[in-house]
Structure formats: structure tokens, C-alpha cells
Amino acid sequence: MSKILFVMTGADHWTLADGTKHPTGFWAEEAVVPYRAFKDAGHEIVVATPGGVAPPVDQASLSADANGGQDGADEIAAALAAMTELRSPIRLEDVDVDDYAAVLYPGGHGPMEDLAVDAASGDLLIRALESGRPLGVVCHAPAALLAARKPDGTNAFSGYRVAAFTDAEETQAGFADRATWLLETRLTEAGLDVRAGEPWAPNVVVDRNLVTGQNPASAAPLAAEMLKRLAS
């Protein structure tokens, strides 16, 4: 079957407005759920990060509270341990989009730290968008779209309808008043049309080949939408 590229954060912290480095990384569910769906469909996964560093997992995403109880936490930890691709990522800077049938960006606060300002990631996103191949971005990963700037300085995704982690969800998570900037607000300022759903409920928005999800609960329907497009 096809190869699917997972572009993941290499950041293990998120710098808050007061300079505090909040421990973070990628959110486990947002990587594990699509990974399982794509693997079950027979696809190969390749992981890329800035500099080729191993992507750090946000430890909060492995907690019982984040996974509906200890059984869920144990299951996602085991699934994560089985994702051997996480241990040997390739350098994001060396990626050729033409080698892949689809591209997925899992979220977590990590992308707010590195992918939001990563020029190589921004270029990759533009190439993926222009290629027409399925491009999936979930939760906080739409922060990476902010780095996708055209030569004239405008955002390549300006005018696109997207879902992303909302300011309301960031408020409920307790970070809105501590963050340097908020994702929904910044995307809107960049010209994207953020379609916010109910906090924490699945919300997937499709605009052309761009498939975006609002939060962890959106990872499964986002993966299903991408698989549908890969099969068509």
C-alpha cells in the first residue's frame, strides 16, 4: 500500500507568556489513533521531525484522566510503545512530499513551540497542499499552518476553512491566560476561516484536500476521512 508521512513536533516544552517552559510534546491519542487506522488499512508510516529528533510525548496525554481510566491509559501507552517509527524519525528538512500518498500532523502543545515557526515545515505544507494529496492536521497542529507563508508574506492557507483547538478549549484547559498567543485567534488573524465546534466534541472540517480536526476526539474521524480519500 502507500506510505503516509507523520510530521511531528520535536519540542518537549511550550514557552508560556511568563517565560515558564511547560512540559509537553505530541498528544498520544492524536498519533496512536490515526496510526492504527492507517496500519490496519495496510499503509506504511514514516515519521519526520525537525532535525530528526525523537518526538517527545506529552506525559499528560498518557494519564488515566486523559484516556477514560487506567485501562485506557495502559492501552494507549502500549500502543505508543509499539510504534517503532517514533524511535527513528527522518529529518523534516529532507522530506520529499512526492514520496508519500498523504501527510498527517498530530497535535499537542509541542507544535505551538516549534512547527509554528519552522520554515521547512511551512514549505512542506505548501507543497502538500498544492499537490492535492490528503493533508490532515489535528488539534494544536494547525499551529504549523502559520509557517506556510508565500513569498509575498501571505499565508498559503488563507481563506481555507479549518478546525483547530479553540480558544474556548484552551480556556477550559487552563492555559488561555498563560499562553503567549492562542491558536484560534492567530489562525483567524492569518486569514483562515476557523469553524469552531463544541468544546471537546469531534469536529472535522474538510476544504479541498485539507482535512482538519479540532481536538483529540477528532483524531478518529479525521483518519477515517483521510482513508476515504486515499481509497478514492
mmCIF file of C-alpha atoms in Angstrom:
data_model
loop_
_atom_site.group_PDB
_atom_site.id
_atom_site.type_symbol
_atom_site.label_atom_id
_atom_site.label_comp_id
_atom_site.label_asym_id
_atom_site.label_seq_id
_atom_site.Cartn_x
_atom_site.Cartn_y
_atom_site.Cartn_z
ATOM 1 C CA MET A 1 0.000 0.000 0.000
ATOM 2 C CA SER A 2 1.032 3.643 0.306
ATOM 3 C CA LYS A 3 3.427 5.491 2.560
ATOM 4 C CA ILE A 4 1.949 8.136 4.871
ATOM 5 C CA LEU A 5 4.098 10.823 6.441
ATOM 6 C CA PHE A 6 3.544 11.809 10.085
ATOM 7 C CA VAL A 7 5.107 15.226 10.726
ATOM 8 C CA MET A 8 5.579 15.534 14.478
ATOM 9 C CA THR A 9 6.910 18.014 16.975
ATOM 10 C CA GLY A 10 10.422 17.755 18.357
ATOM 11 C CA ALA A 11 9.658 20.153 21.221
ATOM 12 C CA ASP A 12 9.391 18.840 24.773
ATOM 13 C CA HIS A 13 8.202 22.170 26.168
ATOM 14 C CA TRP A 14 5.927 25.107 25.388
ATOM 15 C CA THR A 15 7.161 28.550 26.422
ATOM 16 C CA LEU A 16 4.420 30.437 28.244
ATOM 17 C CA ALA A 17 3.964 34.194 28.473
ATOM 18 C CA ASP A 18 5.930 34.466 31.725
ATOM 19 C CA GLY A 19 8.854 32.541 30.256
ATOM 20 C CA THR A 20 7.956 29.280 32.006
ATOM 21 C CA LYS A 21 8.724 26.168 29.964
ATOM 22 C CA HIS A 22 5.664 23.949 30.286
ATOM 23 C CA PRO A 23 6.500 20.257 29.649
ATOM 24 C CA THR A 24 4.694 18.997 26.559
ATOM 25 C CA GLY A 25 5.217 17.223 23.222
ATOM 26 C CA PHE A 26 2.706 15.438 20.987
ATOM 27 C CA TRP A 27 -0.666 14.255 22.291
ATOM 28 C CA ALA A 28 -0.658 10.453 22.303
ATOM 29 C CA GLU A 29 -4.217 9.847 21.113
ATOM 30 C CA GLU A 30 -3.714 12.083 18.086
ATOM 31 C CA ALA A 31 -0.816 9.943 16.884
ATOM 32 C CA VAL A 32 -1.947 6.493 18.046
ATOM 33 C CA VAL A 33 -5.495 6.570 16.666
ATOM 34 C CA PRO A 34 -4.597 7.585 13.077
ATOM 35 C CA TYR A 35 -1.531 5.313 13.165
ATOM 36 C CA ARG A 36 -3.704 2.307 13.975
ATOM 37 C CA ALA A 37 -6.261 3.235 11.329
ATOM 38 C CA PHE A 38 -3.649 3.641 8.602
ATOM 39 C CA LYS A 39 -1.723 0.499 9.587
ATOM 40 C CA ASP A 40 -4.927 -1.549 9.716
ATOM 41 C CA ALA A 41 -5.619 -0.359 6.162
ATOM 42 C CA GLY A 42 -2.198 -1.646 5.100
ATOM 43 C CA HIS A 43 -0.307 1.631 4.853
ATOM 44 C CA GLU A 44 3.292 2.261 5.871
ATOM 45 C CA ILE A 45 4.073 5.120 8.279
ATOM 46 C CA VAL A 46 7.159 7.330 8.179
ATOM 47 C CA VAL A 47 7.753 9.868 10.969
ATOM 48 C CA ALA A 48 9.559 13.161 10.365
ATOM 49 C CA THR A 49 10.569 15.787 12.934
ATOM 50 C CA PRO A 50 12.682 18.939 12.886
ATOM 51 C CA GLY A 51 16.274 17.732 12.904
ATOM 52 C CA GLY A 52 15.178 14.093 13.051
ATOM 53 C CA VAL A 53 14.881 14.081 16.857
ATOM 54 C CA ALA A 54 12.638 11.506 18.519
ATOM 55 C CA PRO A 55 9.238 13.138 19.081
ATOM 56 C CA PRO A 56 8.511 13.537 22.808
ATOM 57 C CA VAL A 57 5.100 12.527 24.094
ATOM 58 C CA ASP A 58 3.186 14.833 26.410
ATOM 59 C CA GLN A 59 3.048 12.831 29.623
ATOM 60 C CA ALA A 60 -0.352 14.336 30.433
ATOM 61 C CA SER A 61 -1.751 12.505 27.398
ATOM 62 C CA LEU A 62 -0.812 9.179 28.988
ATOM 63 C CA SER A 63 -2.775 9.806 32.186
ATOM 64 C CA ALA A 64 -5.881 7.926 33.266
ATOM 65 C CA ASP A 65 -7.884 11.168 33.153
ATOM 66 C CA ALA A 66 -6.957 11.749 29.503
ATOM 67 C CA ASN A 67 -7.841 8.203 28.477
ATOM 68 C CA GLY A 68 -11.103 7.413 30.224
ATOM 69 C CA GLY A 69 -9.492 5.480 33.057
ATOM 70 C CA GLN A 70 -6.397 3.426 33.798
ATOM 71 C CA ASP A 71 -7.264 0.682 31.316
ATOM 72 C CA GLY A 72 -7.375 3.250 28.536
ATOM 73 C CA ALA A 73 -4.110 4.759 29.720
ATOM 74 C CA ASP A 74 -2.429 1.353 29.734
ATOM 75 C CA GLU A 75 -3.744 0.611 26.258
ATOM 76 C CA ILE A 76 -2.501 3.855 24.726
ATOM 77 C CA ALA A 77 0.893 3.508 26.411
ATOM 78 C CA ALA A 78 1.234 0.018 24.957
ATOM 79 C CA ALA A 79 0.166 1.228 21.518
ATOM 80 C CA LEU A 80 2.687 4.038 21.678
ATOM 81 C CA ALA A 81 5.467 1.634 22.675
ATOM 82 C CA ALA A 82 4.647 -0.480 19.612
ATOM 83 C CA MET A 83 5.064 2.490 17.235
ATOM 84 C CA THR A 84 8.682 1.749 16.381
ATOM 85 C CA GLU A 85 8.711 4.515 13.757
ATOM 86 C CA LEU A 86 8.793 7.067 16.581
ATOM 87 C CA ARG A 87 12.285 5.923 17.545
ATOM 88 C CA SER A 88 13.888 6.575 14.177
ATOM 89 C CA PRO A 89 12.320 9.617 12.534
ATOM 90 C CA ILE A 90 13.754 11.193 9.428
ATOM 91 C CA ARG A 91 14.740 14.847 9.210
ATOM 92 C CA LEU A 92 11.817 17.058 8.281
ATOM 93 C CA GLU A 93 14.265 19.154 6.273
ATOM 94 C CA ASP A 94 14.993 16.171 3.966
ATOM 95 C CA VAL A 95 11.389 15.182 3.193
ATOM 96 C CA ASP A 96 10.193 14.932 -0.407
ATOM 97 C CA VAL A 97 6.395 15.138 -0.337
ATOM 98 C CA ASP A 98 6.204 13.234 -3.610
ATOM 99 C CA ASP A 99 7.329 10.093 -1.743
ATOM 100 C CA TYR A 100 4.070 9.963 0.228
ATOM 101 C CA ALA A 101 0.394 9.445 -0.531
ATOM 102 C CA ALA A 102 -0.748 11.593 2.402
ATOM 103 C CA VAL A 103 0.599 13.768 5.196
ATOM 104 C CA LEU A 104 -0.634 13.967 8.799
ATOM 105 C CA TYR A 105 0.300 16.416 11.545
ATOM 106 C CA PRO A 106 -0.668 15.171 15.056
ATOM 107 C CA GLY A 107 -1.134 17.836 17.699
ATOM 108 C CA GLY A 108 -0.220 18.548 21.287
ATOM 109 C CA HIS A 109 1.207 21.827 22.548
ATOM 110 C CA GLY A 110 4.605 20.932 21.063
ATOM 111 C CA PRO A 111 3.775 22.275 17.571
ATOM 112 C CA MET A 112 2.999 25.657 19.173
ATOM 113 C CA GLU A 113 6.694 25.801 20.108
ATOM 114 C CA ASP A 114 8.487 24.530 17.003
ATOM 115 C CA LEU A 115 6.335 23.786 13.955
ATOM 116 C CA ALA A 116 4.547 27.143 14.183
ATOM 117 C CA VAL A 117 7.802 28.836 13.178
ATOM 118 C CA ASP A 118 9.513 26.055 11.204
ATOM 119 C CA ALA A 119 10.204 27.191 7.620
ATOM 120 C CA ALA A 120 10.909 23.663 6.348
ATOM 121 C CA SER A 121 7.557 22.503 7.698
ATOM 122 C CA GLY A 122 5.870 25.538 6.168
ATOM 123 C CA ASP A 123 7.345 24.711 2.761
ATOM 124 C CA LEU A 124 6.313 21.059 3.118
ATOM 125 C CA LEU A 125 2.747 22.096 3.931
ATOM 126 C CA ILE A 126 2.583 24.319 0.859
ATOM 127 C CA ARG A 127 3.901 21.525 -1.362
ATOM 128 C CA ALA A 128 1.424 19.044 0.131
ATOM 129 C CA LEU A 129 -1.457 21.467 -0.326
ATOM 130 C CA GLU A 130 -0.540 22.204 -3.927
ATOM 131 C CA SER A 131 -0.083 18.501 -4.732
ATOM 132 C CA GLY A 132 -3.706 17.684 -3.938
ATOM 133 C CA ARG A 133 -2.782 14.709 -1.725
ATOM 134 C CA PRO A 134 -4.717 14.338 1.561
ATOM 135 C CA LEU A 135 -3.283 16.640 4.222
ATOM 136 C CA GLY A 136 -4.513 16.031 7.770
ATOM 137 C CA VAL A 137 -3.859 18.400 10.682
ATOM 138 C CA VAL A 138 -5.370 17.943 14.133
ATOM 139 C CA CYS A 139 -5.870 19.870 17.392
ATOM 140 C CA HIS A 140 -2.854 22.173 18.082
ATOM 141 C CA ALA A 141 -1.013 21.042 14.943
ATOM 142 C CA PRO A 142 -2.733 23.740 12.835
ATOM 143 C CA ALA A 143 -0.172 25.992 14.517
ATOM 144 C CA ALA A 144 2.150 24.631 11.812
ATOM 145 C CA LEU A 145 -0.034 26.286 9.167
ATOM 146 C CA LEU A 146 1.175 29.654 10.456
ATOM 147 C CA ALA A 147 4.628 28.929 8.985
ATOM 148 C CA ALA A 148 3.220 28.265 5.497
ATOM 149 C CA ARG A 149 3.864 31.683 4.058
ATOM 150 C CA LYS A 150 4.049 32.617 0.392
ATOM 151 C CA PRO A 151 6.865 34.833 -0.955
ATOM 152 C CA ASP A 152 4.565 37.864 -0.600
ATOM 153 C CA GLY A 153 4.159 37.115 3.122
ATOM 154 C CA THR A 154 0.556 35.953 2.976
ATOM 155 C CA ASN A 155 -0.477 32.591 4.398
ATOM 156 C CA ALA A 156 -0.913 29.770 1.876
ATOM 157 C CA PHE A 157 -3.982 28.566 3.793
ATOM 158 C CA SER A 158 -5.672 31.962 3.931
ATOM 159 C CA GLY A 159 -9.338 31.521 3.027
ATOM 160 C CA TYR A 160 -9.363 27.812 3.871
ATOM 161 C CA ARG A 161 -11.989 26.513 6.284
ATOM 162 C CA VAL A 162 -10.304 24.737 9.193
ATOM 163 C CA ALA A 163 -10.930 23.174 12.578
ATOM 164 C CA ALA A 164 -8.372 23.723 15.332
ATOM 165 C CA PHE A 165 -8.117 23.692 19.111
ATOM 166 C CA THR A 166 -10.323 26.608 20.087
ATOM 167 C CA ASP A 167 -9.733 29.498 22.428
ATOM 168 C CA ALA A 168 -12.672 28.202 24.496
ATOM 169 C CA GLU A 169 -10.969 24.819 24.872
ATOM 170 C CA GLU A 170 -7.654 26.468 25.773
ATOM 171 C CA THR A 171 -9.512 28.450 28.429
ATOM 172 C CA GLN A 172 -11.133 25.321 29.838
ATOM 173 C CA ALA A 173 -7.744 23.562 29.789
ATOM 174 C CA GLY A 174 -6.377 26.362 31.969
ATOM 175 C CA PHE A 175 -3.781 27.761 29.569
ATOM 176 C CA ALA A 176 -5.512 30.674 27.819
ATOM 177 C CA ASP A 177 -4.400 33.308 30.321
ATOM 178 C CA ARG A 178 -0.860 31.868 30.430
ATOM 179 C CA ALA A 179 -0.199 31.486 26.713
ATOM 180 C CA THR A 180 1.803 33.910 24.614
ATOM 181 C CA TRP A 181 -0.799 33.506 21.870
ATOM 182 C CA LEU A 182 -3.934 31.491 21.201
ATOM 183 C CA LEU A 183 -4.260 29.209 18.191
ATOM 184 C CA GLU A 184 -7.784 30.033 17.024
ATOM 185 C CA THR A 185 -7.085 33.754 17.288
ATOM 186 C CA ARG A 186 -3.765 33.564 15.464
ATOM 187 C CA LEU A 187 -5.165 31.421 12.637
ATOM 188 C CA THR A 188 -8.024 33.865 12.177
ATOM 189 C CA GLU A 189 -5.560 36.751 12.049
ATOM 190 C CA ALA A 190 -3.647 34.870 9.328
ATOM 191 C CA GLY A 191 -6.799 34.763 7.185
ATOM 192 C CA LEU A 192 -8.003 31.220 7.880
ATOM 193 C CA ASP A 193 -11.694 30.546 8.466
ATOM 194 C CA VAL A 194 -11.822 28.644 11.766
ATOM 195 C CA ARG A 195 -15.048 26.655 12.128
ATOM 196 C CA ALA A 196 -15.315 26.021 15.868
ATOM 197 C CA GLY A 197 -17.435 23.165 17.160
ATOM 198 C CA GLU A 198 -18.493 22.397 20.711
ATOM 199 C CA PRO A 199 -15.558 22.136 23.130
ATOM 200 C CA TRP A 200 -14.067 18.621 23.273
ATOM 201 C CA ALA A 201 -16.592 17.157 20.795
ATOM 202 C CA PRO A 202 -15.410 15.675 17.480
ATOM 203 C CA ASN A 203 -15.271 18.294 14.733
ATOM 204 C CA VAL A 204 -13.652 17.648 11.362
ATOM 205 C CA VAL A 205 -13.612 20.270 8.613
ATOM 206 C CA VAL A 206 -12.730 19.410 5.010
ATOM 207 C CA ASP A 207 -11.764 22.079 2.479
ATOM 208 C CA ARG A 208 -10.374 20.734 -0.796
ATOM 209 C CA ASN A 209 -7.547 18.326 0.153
ATOM 210 C CA LEU A 210 -7.118 19.806 3.651
ATOM 211 C CA VAL A 211 -8.672 17.755 6.477
ATOM 212 C CA THR A 212 -8.524 19.337 9.927
ATOM 213 C CA GLY A 213 -9.702 18.229 13.373
ATOM 214 C CA GLN A 214 -10.443 20.365 16.413
ATOM 215 C CA ASN A 215 -9.262 18.235 19.338
ATOM 216 C CA PRO A 216 -8.186 14.727 20.409
ATOM 217 C CA ALA A 217 -11.713 13.391 19.902
ATOM 218 C CA SER A 218 -11.445 14.445 16.251
ATOM 219 C CA ALA A 219 -8.438 12.204 15.513
ATOM 220 C CA ALA A 220 -10.508 9.109 14.654
ATOM 221 C CA PRO A 221 -12.974 10.779 12.257
ATOM 222 C CA LEU A 222 -10.092 12.716 10.680
ATOM 223 C CA ALA A 223 -8.212 9.475 9.989
ATOM 224 C CA ALA A 224 -11.387 7.927 8.558
ATOM 225 C CA GLU A 225 -11.832 10.886 6.212
ATOM 226 C CA MET A 226 -8.229 10.628 5.046
ATOM 227 C CA LEU A 227 -8.588 6.888 4.411
ATOM 228 C CA LYS A 228 -11.724 7.527 2.390
ATOM 229 C CA ARG A 229 -9.797 9.952 0.205
ATOM 230 C CA LEU A 230 -6.851 7.581 -0.167
ATOM 231 C CA ALA A 231 -9.213 4.862 -1.361
ATOM 232 C CA SER A 232 -10.972 7.033 -3.925
#
